Coordinates of N, CA and C in Angstrom, one line a residue:
X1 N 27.8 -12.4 41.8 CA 27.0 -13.0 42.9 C 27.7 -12.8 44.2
X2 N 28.9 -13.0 44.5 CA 29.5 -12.9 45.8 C 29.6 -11.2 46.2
X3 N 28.9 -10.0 45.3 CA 29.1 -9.0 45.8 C 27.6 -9.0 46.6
X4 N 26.8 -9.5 46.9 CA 25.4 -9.6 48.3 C 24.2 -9.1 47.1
X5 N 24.6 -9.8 45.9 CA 23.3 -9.0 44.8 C 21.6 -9.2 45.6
X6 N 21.3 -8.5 44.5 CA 20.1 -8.3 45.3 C 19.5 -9.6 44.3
X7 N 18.0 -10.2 44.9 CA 17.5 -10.8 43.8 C 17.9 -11.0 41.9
X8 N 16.9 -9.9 41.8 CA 17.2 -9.8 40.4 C 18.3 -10.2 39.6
X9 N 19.8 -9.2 40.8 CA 20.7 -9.6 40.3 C 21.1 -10.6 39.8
X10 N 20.9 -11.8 40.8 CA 21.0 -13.1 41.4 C 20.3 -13.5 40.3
X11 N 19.4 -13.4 39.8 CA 18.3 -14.3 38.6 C 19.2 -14.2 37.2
X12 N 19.5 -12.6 37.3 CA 20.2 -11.9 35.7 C 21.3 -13.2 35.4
X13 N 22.0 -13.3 37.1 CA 23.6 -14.1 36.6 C 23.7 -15.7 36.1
X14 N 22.5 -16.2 37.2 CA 22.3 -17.3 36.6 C 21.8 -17.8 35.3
X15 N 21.1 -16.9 34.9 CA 20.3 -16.9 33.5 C 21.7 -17.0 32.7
X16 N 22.5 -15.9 32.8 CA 23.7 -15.5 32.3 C 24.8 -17.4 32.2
X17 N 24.4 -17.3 33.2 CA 25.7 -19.1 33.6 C 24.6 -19.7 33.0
X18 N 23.7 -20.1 32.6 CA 23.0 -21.3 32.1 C 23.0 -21.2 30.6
X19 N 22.8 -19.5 30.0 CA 23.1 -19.7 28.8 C 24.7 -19.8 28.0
X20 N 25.5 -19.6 28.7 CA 26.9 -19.8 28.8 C 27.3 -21.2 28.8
X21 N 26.4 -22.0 29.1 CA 26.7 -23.4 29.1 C 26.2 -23.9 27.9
X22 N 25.0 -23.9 27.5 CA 24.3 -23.7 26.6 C 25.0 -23.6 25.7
X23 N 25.5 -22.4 25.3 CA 26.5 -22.1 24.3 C 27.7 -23.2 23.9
X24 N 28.3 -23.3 25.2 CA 29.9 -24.0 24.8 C 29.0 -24.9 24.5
X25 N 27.9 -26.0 24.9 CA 27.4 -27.2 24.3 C 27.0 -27.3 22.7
X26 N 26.9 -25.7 22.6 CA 26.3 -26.1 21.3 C 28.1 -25.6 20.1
X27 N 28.5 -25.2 20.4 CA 29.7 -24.7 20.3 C 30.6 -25.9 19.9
X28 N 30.7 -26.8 21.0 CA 31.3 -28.2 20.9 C 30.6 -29.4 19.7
X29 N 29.1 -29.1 19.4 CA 28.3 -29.7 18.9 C 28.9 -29.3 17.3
X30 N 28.6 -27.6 17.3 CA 29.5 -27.4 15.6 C 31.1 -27.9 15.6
X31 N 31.8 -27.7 16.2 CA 32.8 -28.0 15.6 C 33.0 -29.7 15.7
X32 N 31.9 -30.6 15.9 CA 32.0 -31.8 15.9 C 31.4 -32.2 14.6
X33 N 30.1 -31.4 14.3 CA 29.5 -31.5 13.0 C 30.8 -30.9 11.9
X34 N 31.3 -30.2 11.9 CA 32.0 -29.9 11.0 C 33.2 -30.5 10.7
X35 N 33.9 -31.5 11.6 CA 34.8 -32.2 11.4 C 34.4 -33.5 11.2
X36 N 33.0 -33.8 11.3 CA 32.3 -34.9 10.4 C 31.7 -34.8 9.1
X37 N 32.3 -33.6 8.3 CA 31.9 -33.0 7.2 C 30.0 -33.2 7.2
X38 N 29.9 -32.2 8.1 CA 28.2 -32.5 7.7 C 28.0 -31.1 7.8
X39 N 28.3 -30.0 6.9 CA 28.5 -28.4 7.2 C 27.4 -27.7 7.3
X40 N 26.1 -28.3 6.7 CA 24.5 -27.7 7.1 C 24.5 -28.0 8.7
X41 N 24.6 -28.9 9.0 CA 24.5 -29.0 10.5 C 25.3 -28.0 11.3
X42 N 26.3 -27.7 11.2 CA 27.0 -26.8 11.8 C 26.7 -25.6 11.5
X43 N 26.2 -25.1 10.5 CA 26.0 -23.8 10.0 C 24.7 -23.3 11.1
X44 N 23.7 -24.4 11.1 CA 22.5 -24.2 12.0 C 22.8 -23.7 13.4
X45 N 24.0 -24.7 13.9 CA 24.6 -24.5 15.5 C 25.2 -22.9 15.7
X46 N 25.8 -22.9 14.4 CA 26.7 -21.9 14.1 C 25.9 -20.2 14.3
X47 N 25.0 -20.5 13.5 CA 23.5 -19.3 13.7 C 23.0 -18.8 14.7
X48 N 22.8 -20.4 15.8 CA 22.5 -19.9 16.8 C 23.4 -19.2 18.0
X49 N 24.8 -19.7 18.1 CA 25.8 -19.3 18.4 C 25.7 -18.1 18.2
X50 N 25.8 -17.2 17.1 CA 26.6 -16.1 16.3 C 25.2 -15.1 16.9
X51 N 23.9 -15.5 17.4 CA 23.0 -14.8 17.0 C 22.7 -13.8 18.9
X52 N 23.8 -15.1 19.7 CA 24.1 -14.1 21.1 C 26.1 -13.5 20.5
X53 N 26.5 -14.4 20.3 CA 27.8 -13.8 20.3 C 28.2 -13.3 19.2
X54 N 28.0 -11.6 18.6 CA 27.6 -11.5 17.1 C 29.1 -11.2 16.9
X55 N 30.0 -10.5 18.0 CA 31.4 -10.6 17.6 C 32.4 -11.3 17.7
X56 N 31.9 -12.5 17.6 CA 33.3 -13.9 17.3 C 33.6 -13.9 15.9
X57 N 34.8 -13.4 15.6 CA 35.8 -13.6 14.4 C 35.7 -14.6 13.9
X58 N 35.9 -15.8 15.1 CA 36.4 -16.6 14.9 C 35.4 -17.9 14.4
X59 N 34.3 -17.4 15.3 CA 32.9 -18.4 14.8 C 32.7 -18.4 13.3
X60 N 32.7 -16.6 12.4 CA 32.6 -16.5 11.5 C 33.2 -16.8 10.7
X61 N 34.4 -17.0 10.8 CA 35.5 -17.8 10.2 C 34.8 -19.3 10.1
X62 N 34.7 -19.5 11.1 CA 34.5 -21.3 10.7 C 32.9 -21.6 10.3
X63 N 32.4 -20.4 10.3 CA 30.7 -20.3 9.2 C 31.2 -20.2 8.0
X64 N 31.9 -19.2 7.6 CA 32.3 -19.3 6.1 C 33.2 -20.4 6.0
X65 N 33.8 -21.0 6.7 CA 34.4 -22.4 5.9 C 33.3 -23.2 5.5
X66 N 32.1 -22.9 6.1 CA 31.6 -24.3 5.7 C 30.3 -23.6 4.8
X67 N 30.4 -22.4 4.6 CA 29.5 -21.9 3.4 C 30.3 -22.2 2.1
X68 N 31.4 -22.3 2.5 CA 32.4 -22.7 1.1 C 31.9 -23.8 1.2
X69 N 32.5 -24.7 1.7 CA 32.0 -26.0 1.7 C 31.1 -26.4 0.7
X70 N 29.8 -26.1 1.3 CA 27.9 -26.0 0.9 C 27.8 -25.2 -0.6
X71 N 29.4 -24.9 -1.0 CA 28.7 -23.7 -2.4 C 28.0 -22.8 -2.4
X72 N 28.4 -22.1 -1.0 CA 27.5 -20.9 -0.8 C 28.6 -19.4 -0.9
X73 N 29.1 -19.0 -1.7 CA 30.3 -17.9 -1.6 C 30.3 -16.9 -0.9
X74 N 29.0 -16.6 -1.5 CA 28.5 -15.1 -1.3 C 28.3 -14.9 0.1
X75 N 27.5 -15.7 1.1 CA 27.5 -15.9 2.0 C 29.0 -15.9 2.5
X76 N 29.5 -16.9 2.7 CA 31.2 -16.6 3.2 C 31.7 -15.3 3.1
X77 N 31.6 -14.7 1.8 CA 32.2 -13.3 1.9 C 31.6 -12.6 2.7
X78 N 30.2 -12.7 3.1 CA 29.9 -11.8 3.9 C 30.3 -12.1 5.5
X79 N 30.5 -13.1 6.2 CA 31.4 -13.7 7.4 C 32.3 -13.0 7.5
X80 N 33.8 -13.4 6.0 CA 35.0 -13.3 6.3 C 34.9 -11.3 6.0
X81 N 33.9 -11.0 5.3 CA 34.3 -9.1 6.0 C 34.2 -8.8 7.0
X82 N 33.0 -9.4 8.0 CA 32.6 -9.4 9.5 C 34.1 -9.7 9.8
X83 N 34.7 -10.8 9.9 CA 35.9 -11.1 10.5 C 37.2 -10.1 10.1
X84 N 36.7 -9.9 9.0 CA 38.3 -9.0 8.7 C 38.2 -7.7 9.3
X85 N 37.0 -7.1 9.9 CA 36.7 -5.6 10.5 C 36.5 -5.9 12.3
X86 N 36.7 -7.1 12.5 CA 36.4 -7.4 13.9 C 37.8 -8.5 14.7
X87 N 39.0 -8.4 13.8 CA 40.3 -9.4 13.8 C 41.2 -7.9 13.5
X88 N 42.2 -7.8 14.4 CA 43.7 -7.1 13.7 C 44.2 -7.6 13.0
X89 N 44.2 -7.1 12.0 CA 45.6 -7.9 11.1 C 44.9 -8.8 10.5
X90 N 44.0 -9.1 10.2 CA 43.2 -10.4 9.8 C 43.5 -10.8 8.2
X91 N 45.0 -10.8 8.1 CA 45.5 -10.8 6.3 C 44.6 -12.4 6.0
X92 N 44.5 -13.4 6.8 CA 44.1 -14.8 6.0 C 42.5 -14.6 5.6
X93 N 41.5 -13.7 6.5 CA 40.3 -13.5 5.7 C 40.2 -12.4 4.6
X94 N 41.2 -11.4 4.4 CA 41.3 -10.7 3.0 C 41.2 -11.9 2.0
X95 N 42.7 -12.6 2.2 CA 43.2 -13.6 1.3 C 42.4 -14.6 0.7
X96 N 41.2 -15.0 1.7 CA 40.3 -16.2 1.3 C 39.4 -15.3 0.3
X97 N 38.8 -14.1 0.9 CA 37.7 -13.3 0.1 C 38.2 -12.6 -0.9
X98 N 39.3 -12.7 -1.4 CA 39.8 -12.4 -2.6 C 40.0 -13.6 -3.3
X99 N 40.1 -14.6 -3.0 CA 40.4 -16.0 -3.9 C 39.0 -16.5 -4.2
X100 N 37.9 -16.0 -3.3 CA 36.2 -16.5 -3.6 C 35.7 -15.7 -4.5
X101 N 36.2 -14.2 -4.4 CA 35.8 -13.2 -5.7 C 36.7 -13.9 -7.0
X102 N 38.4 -14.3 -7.3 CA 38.4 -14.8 -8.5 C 37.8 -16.0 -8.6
X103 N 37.5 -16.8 -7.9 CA 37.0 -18.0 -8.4 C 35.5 -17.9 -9.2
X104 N 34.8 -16.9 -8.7 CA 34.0 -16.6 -9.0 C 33.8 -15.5 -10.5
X105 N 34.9 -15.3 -11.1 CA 35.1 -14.6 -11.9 C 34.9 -13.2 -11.8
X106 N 35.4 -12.6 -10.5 CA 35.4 -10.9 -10.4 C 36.6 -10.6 -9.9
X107 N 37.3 -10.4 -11.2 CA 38.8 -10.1 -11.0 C 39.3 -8.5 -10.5
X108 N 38.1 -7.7 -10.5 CA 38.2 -6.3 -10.3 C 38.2 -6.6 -8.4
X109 N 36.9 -7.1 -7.7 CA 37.0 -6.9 -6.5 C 37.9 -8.0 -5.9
X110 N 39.0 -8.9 -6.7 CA 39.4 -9.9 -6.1 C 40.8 -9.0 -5.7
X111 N 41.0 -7.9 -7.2 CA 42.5 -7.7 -6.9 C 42.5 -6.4 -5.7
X112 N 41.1 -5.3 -5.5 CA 40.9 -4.7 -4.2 C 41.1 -5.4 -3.1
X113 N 40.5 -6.8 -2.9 CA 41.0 -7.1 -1.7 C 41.7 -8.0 -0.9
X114 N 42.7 -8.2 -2.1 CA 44.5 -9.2 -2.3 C 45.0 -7.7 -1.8
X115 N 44.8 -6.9 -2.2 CA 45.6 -5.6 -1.9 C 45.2 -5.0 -0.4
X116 N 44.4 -4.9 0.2 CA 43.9 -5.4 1.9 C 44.7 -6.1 2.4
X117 N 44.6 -7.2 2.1 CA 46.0 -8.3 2.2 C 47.5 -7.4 2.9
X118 N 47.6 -6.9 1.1 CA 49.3 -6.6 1.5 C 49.7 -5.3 2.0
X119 N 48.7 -4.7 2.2 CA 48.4 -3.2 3.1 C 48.9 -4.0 4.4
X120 N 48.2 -5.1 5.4 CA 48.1 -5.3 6.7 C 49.9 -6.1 6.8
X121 N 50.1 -6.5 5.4 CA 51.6 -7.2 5.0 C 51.7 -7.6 4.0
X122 N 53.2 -6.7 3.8 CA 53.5 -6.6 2.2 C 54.6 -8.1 1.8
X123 N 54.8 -8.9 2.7 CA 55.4 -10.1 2.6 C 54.6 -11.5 3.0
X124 N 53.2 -11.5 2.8 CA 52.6 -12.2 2.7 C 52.7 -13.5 1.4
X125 N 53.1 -14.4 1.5 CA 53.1 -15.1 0.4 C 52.3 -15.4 -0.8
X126 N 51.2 -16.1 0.1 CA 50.0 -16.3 -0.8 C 49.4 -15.1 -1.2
X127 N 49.4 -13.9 -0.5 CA 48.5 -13.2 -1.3 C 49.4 -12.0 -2.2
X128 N 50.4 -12.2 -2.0 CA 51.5 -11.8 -2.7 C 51.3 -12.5 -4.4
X129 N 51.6 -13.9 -4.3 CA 51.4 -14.5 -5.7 C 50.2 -14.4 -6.1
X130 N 48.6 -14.4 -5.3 CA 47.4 -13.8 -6.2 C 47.7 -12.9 -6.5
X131 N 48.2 -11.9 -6.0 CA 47.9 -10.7 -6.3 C 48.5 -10.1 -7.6
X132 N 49.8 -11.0 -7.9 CA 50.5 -11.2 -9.4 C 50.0 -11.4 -10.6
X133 N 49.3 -12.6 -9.9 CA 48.0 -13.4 -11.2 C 47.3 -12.3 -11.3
X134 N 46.1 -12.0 -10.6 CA 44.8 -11.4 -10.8 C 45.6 -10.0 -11.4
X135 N 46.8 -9.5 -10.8 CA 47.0 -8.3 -11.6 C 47.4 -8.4 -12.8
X136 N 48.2 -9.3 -13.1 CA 48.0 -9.8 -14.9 C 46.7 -10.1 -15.8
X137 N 46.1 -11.1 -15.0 CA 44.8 -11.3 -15.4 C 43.8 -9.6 -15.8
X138 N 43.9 -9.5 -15.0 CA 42.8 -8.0 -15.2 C 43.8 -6.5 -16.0
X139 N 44.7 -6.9 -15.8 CA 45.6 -6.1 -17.0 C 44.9 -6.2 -18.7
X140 N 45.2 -8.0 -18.5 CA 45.0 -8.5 -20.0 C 43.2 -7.8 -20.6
X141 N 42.8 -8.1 -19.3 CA 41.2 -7.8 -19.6 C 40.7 -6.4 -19.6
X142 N 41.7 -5.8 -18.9 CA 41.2 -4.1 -19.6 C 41.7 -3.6 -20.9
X143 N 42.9 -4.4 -21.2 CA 44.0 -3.8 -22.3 C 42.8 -4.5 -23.6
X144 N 42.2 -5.3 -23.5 CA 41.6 -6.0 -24.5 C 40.4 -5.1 -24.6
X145 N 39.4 -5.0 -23.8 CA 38.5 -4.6 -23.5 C 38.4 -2.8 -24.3
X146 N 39.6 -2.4 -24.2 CA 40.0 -1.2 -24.7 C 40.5 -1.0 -26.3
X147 N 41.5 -2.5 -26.8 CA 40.7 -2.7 -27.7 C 39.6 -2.7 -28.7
X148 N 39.1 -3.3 -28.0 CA 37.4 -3.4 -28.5 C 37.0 -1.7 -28.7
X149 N 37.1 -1.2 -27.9 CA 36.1 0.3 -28.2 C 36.9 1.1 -29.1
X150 N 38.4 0.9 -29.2 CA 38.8 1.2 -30.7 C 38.4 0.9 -32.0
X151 N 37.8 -0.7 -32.0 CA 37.7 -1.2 -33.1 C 38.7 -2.2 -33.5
X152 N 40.0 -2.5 -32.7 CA 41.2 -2.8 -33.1 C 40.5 -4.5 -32.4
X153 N 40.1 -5.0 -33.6 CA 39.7 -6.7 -33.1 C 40.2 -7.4 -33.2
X154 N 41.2 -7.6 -33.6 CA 42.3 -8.4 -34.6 C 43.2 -8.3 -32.7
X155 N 43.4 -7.1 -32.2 CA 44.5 -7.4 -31.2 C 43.3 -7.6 -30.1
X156 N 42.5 -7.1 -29.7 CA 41.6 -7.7 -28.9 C 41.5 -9.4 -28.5
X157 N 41.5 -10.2 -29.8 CA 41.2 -11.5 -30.3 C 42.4 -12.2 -29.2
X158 N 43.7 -11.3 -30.1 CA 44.9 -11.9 -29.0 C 45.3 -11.8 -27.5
X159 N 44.6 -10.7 -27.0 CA 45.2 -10.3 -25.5 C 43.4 -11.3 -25.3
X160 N 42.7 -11.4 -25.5 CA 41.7 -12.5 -24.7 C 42.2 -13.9 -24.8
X161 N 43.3 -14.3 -26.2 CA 44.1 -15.7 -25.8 C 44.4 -15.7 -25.2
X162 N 45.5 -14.4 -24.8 CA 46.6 -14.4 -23.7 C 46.1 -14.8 -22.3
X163 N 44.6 -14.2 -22.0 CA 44.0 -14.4 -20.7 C 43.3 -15.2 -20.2
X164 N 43.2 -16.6 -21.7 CA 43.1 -18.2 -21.3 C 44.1 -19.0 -21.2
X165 N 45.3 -18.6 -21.5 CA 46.6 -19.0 -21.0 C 47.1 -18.4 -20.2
X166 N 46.8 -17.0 -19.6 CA 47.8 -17.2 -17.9 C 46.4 -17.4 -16.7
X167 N 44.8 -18.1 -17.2 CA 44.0 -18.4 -16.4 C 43.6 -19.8 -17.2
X168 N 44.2 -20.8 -16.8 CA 43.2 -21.9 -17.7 C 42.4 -23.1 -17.0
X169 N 42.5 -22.3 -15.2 CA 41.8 -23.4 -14.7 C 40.6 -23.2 -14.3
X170 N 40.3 -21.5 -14.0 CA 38.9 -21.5 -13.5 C 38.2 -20.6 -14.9
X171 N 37.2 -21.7 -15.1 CA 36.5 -21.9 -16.6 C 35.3 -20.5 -16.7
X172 N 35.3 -20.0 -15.8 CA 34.6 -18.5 -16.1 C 35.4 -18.1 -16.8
X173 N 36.7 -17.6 -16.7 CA 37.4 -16.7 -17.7 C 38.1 -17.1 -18.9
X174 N 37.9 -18.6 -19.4 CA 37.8 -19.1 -20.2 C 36.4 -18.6 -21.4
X175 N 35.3 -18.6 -20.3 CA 34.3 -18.6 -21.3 C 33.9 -17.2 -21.4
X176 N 34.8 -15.9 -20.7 CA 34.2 -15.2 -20.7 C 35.4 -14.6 -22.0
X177 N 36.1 -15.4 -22.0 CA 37.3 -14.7 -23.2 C 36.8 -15.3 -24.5
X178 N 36.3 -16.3 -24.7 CA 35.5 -16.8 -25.6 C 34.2 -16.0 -26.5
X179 N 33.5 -15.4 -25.3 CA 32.2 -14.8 -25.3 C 32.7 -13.5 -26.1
X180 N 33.7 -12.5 -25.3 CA 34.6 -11.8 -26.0 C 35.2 -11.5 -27.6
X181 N 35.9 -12.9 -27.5 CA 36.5 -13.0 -29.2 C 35.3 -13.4 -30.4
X182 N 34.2 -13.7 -29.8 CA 33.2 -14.1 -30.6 C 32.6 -13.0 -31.0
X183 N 32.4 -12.2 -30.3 CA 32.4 -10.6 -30.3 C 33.1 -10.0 -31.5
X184 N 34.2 -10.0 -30.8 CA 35.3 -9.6 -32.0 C 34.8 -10.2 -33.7
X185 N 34.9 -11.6 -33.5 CA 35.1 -12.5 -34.9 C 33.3 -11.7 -35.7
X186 N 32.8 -12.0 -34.7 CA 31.4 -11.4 -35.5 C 31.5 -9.5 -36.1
X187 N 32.1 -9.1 -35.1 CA 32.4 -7.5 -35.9 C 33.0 -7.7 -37.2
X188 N 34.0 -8.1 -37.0 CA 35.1 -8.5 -38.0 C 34.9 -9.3 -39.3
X189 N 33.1 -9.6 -39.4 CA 33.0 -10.0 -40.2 C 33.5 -12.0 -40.7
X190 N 33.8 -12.0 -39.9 CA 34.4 -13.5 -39.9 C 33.3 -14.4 -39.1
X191 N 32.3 -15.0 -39.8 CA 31.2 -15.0 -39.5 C 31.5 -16.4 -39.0
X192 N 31.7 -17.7 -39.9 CA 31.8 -19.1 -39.3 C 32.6 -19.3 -38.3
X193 N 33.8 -18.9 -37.7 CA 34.7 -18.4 -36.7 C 33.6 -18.2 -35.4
X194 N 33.1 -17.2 -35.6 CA 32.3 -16.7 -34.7 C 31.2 -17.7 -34.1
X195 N 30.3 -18.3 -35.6 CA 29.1 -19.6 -34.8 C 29.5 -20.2 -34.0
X196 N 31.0 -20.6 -34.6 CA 32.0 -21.7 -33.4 C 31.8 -21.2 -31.8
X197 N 32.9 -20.2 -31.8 CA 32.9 -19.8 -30.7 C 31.8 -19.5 -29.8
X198 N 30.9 -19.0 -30.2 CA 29.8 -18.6 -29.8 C 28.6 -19.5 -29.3
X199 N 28.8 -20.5 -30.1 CA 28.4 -22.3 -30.0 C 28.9 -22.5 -28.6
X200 N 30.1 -22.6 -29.1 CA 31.2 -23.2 -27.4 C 30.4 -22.3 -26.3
X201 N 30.3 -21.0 -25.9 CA 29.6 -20.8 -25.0 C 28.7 -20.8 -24.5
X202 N 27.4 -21.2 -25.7 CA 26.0 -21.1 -25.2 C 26.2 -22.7 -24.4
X203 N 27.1 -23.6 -25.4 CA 27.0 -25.1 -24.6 C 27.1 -25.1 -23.3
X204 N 28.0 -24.2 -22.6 CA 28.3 -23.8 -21.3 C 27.1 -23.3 -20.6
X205 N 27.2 -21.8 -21.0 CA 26.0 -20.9 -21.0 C 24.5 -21.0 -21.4
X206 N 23.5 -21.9 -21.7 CA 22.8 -21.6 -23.0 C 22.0 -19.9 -22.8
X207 N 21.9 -19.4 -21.9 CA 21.3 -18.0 -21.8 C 22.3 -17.2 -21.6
X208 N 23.4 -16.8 -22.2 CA 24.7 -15.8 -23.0 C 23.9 -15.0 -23.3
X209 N 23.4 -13.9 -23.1 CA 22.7 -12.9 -24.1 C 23.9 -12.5 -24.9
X210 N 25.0 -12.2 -24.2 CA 25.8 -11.3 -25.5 C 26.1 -12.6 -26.7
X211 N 26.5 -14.1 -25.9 CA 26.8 -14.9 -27.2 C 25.4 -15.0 -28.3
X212 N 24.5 -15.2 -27.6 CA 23.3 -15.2 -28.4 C 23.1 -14.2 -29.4
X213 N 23.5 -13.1 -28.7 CA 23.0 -11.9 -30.2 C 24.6 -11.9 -31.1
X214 N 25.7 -12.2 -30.2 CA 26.7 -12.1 -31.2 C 26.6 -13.2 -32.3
X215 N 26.2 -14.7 -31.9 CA 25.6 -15.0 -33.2 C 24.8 -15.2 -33.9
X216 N 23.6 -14.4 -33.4 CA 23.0 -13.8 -34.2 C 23.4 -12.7 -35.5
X217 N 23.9 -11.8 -34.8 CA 24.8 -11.3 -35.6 C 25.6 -11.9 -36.9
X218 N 26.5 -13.3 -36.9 CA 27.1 -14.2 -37.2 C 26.1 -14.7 -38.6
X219 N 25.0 -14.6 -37.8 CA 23.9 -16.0 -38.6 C 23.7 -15.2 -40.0
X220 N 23.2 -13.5 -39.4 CA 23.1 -12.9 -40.8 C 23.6 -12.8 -41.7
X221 N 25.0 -12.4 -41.0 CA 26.0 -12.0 -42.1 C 26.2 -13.5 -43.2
X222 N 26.2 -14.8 -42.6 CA 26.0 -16.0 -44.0 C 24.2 -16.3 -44.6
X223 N 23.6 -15.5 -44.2 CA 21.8 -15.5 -44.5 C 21.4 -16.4 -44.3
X224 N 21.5 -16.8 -43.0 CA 20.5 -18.1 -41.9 C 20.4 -17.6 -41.5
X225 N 18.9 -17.1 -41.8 CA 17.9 -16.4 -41.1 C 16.6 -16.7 -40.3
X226 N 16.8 -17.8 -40.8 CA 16.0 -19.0 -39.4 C 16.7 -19.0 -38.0
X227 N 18.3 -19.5 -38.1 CA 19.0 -19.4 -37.1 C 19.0 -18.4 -36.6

């Protein structure tokens, strides 16, 4: 304004200052809602924020905190990529979106992007020790997995133990090693073994297709054929 704009100019800037104010008001509004854990409220502020200012890192950042929050992952992940391609260095949103892929049970894209992580820093703590786990973890599950297409079920059985003992807190890969050895027990001929297990995951699961046909499978082989 102080260069002698012409009209228009003069209209464009203040439009410009009034939505500017606008913003920080509503700006101040999310991060009030969100420190009053009320994270749908924020997420709404947050939208409309994001929807003039589409490259804030940083907004995005604090949208996926509260899509975590709301049990929304998928969403988050999509934020914290925005943020990690629009931040230098942005090792803490690799870190988080690799901890929401294992939590979620995808140990394959969790350990791609712990390794983003230690590309930007190879002395990163936290994503240094995921990156330990999930790389054991998904060891165990190819080595097993490879198993299986041998036929060798007997060691399959055991490297899926192994991978509810060095994972036994997030219950996907519990039930997905279960789902697995049920598999196995049903090849193998070891039929009541198998209903068990296979039991245990539909209780989880009840639409398992693979547990469902694996004890199906199971049911024949002792001729419950109703079951």
């Amino acid at each position: 304004l102080k260069s002698n704009p012409s009209n228009n100019e003069e209209k464009e800037a203040q439009t410009q200052l009034t939505k500017s104010d606008e913003l920080q008001r509503l700006h101040s509004q999310a991060l009030s809602a969100y420190q009053q854990e009320d994270y749908g409220a924020a997420i709404s502020l947050l939208d409309e924020i994001l929807a003039v200012c589409v490259w804030d890192a940083e907004l995005r950042e604090l949208r996926a905190e509260c899509y975590i929050k709301e049990g929304e992952p998928s969403k988050a992940i999509s934020d914290l990529k925005a943020a990690a391609k629009l931040k230098n260095d942005n090792t803490e949103a690799f870190y988080k979106i690799s901890r929401i892929y294992y939590q979620l049970g995808d140990h394959e894209l969790s350990l791609s992007e712990v390794r983003e992580c230690l590309k930007l820093d190879q002395d990163h703590k936290q994503c240094f020790s995921l990156y330990k786990q999930v790389k054991k973890l998904n060891k165990q599950i190819e080595s097993a997995e490879e198993f299986i297409r041998e036929g060798r079920y007997e060691d399959a059985i055991s490297k899926y133990e192994s991978v509810m003992k060095t994972e036994p807190e997030v219950q996907i890969y519990s039930t997905r090693a279960k789902e697995r050895i049920c598999h196995c027990l049903s090849k193998n001929q070891q039929a009541t073994e198998a209903i068990k297990l296979c039991s245990e995951v539909l209780q989880v699961e009840p639409t398992n297709v693979n547990a469902l046909k694996d004890r199906a499978e199971a049911y024949l082989l002792e001729d419950m054929y109703e079951e």
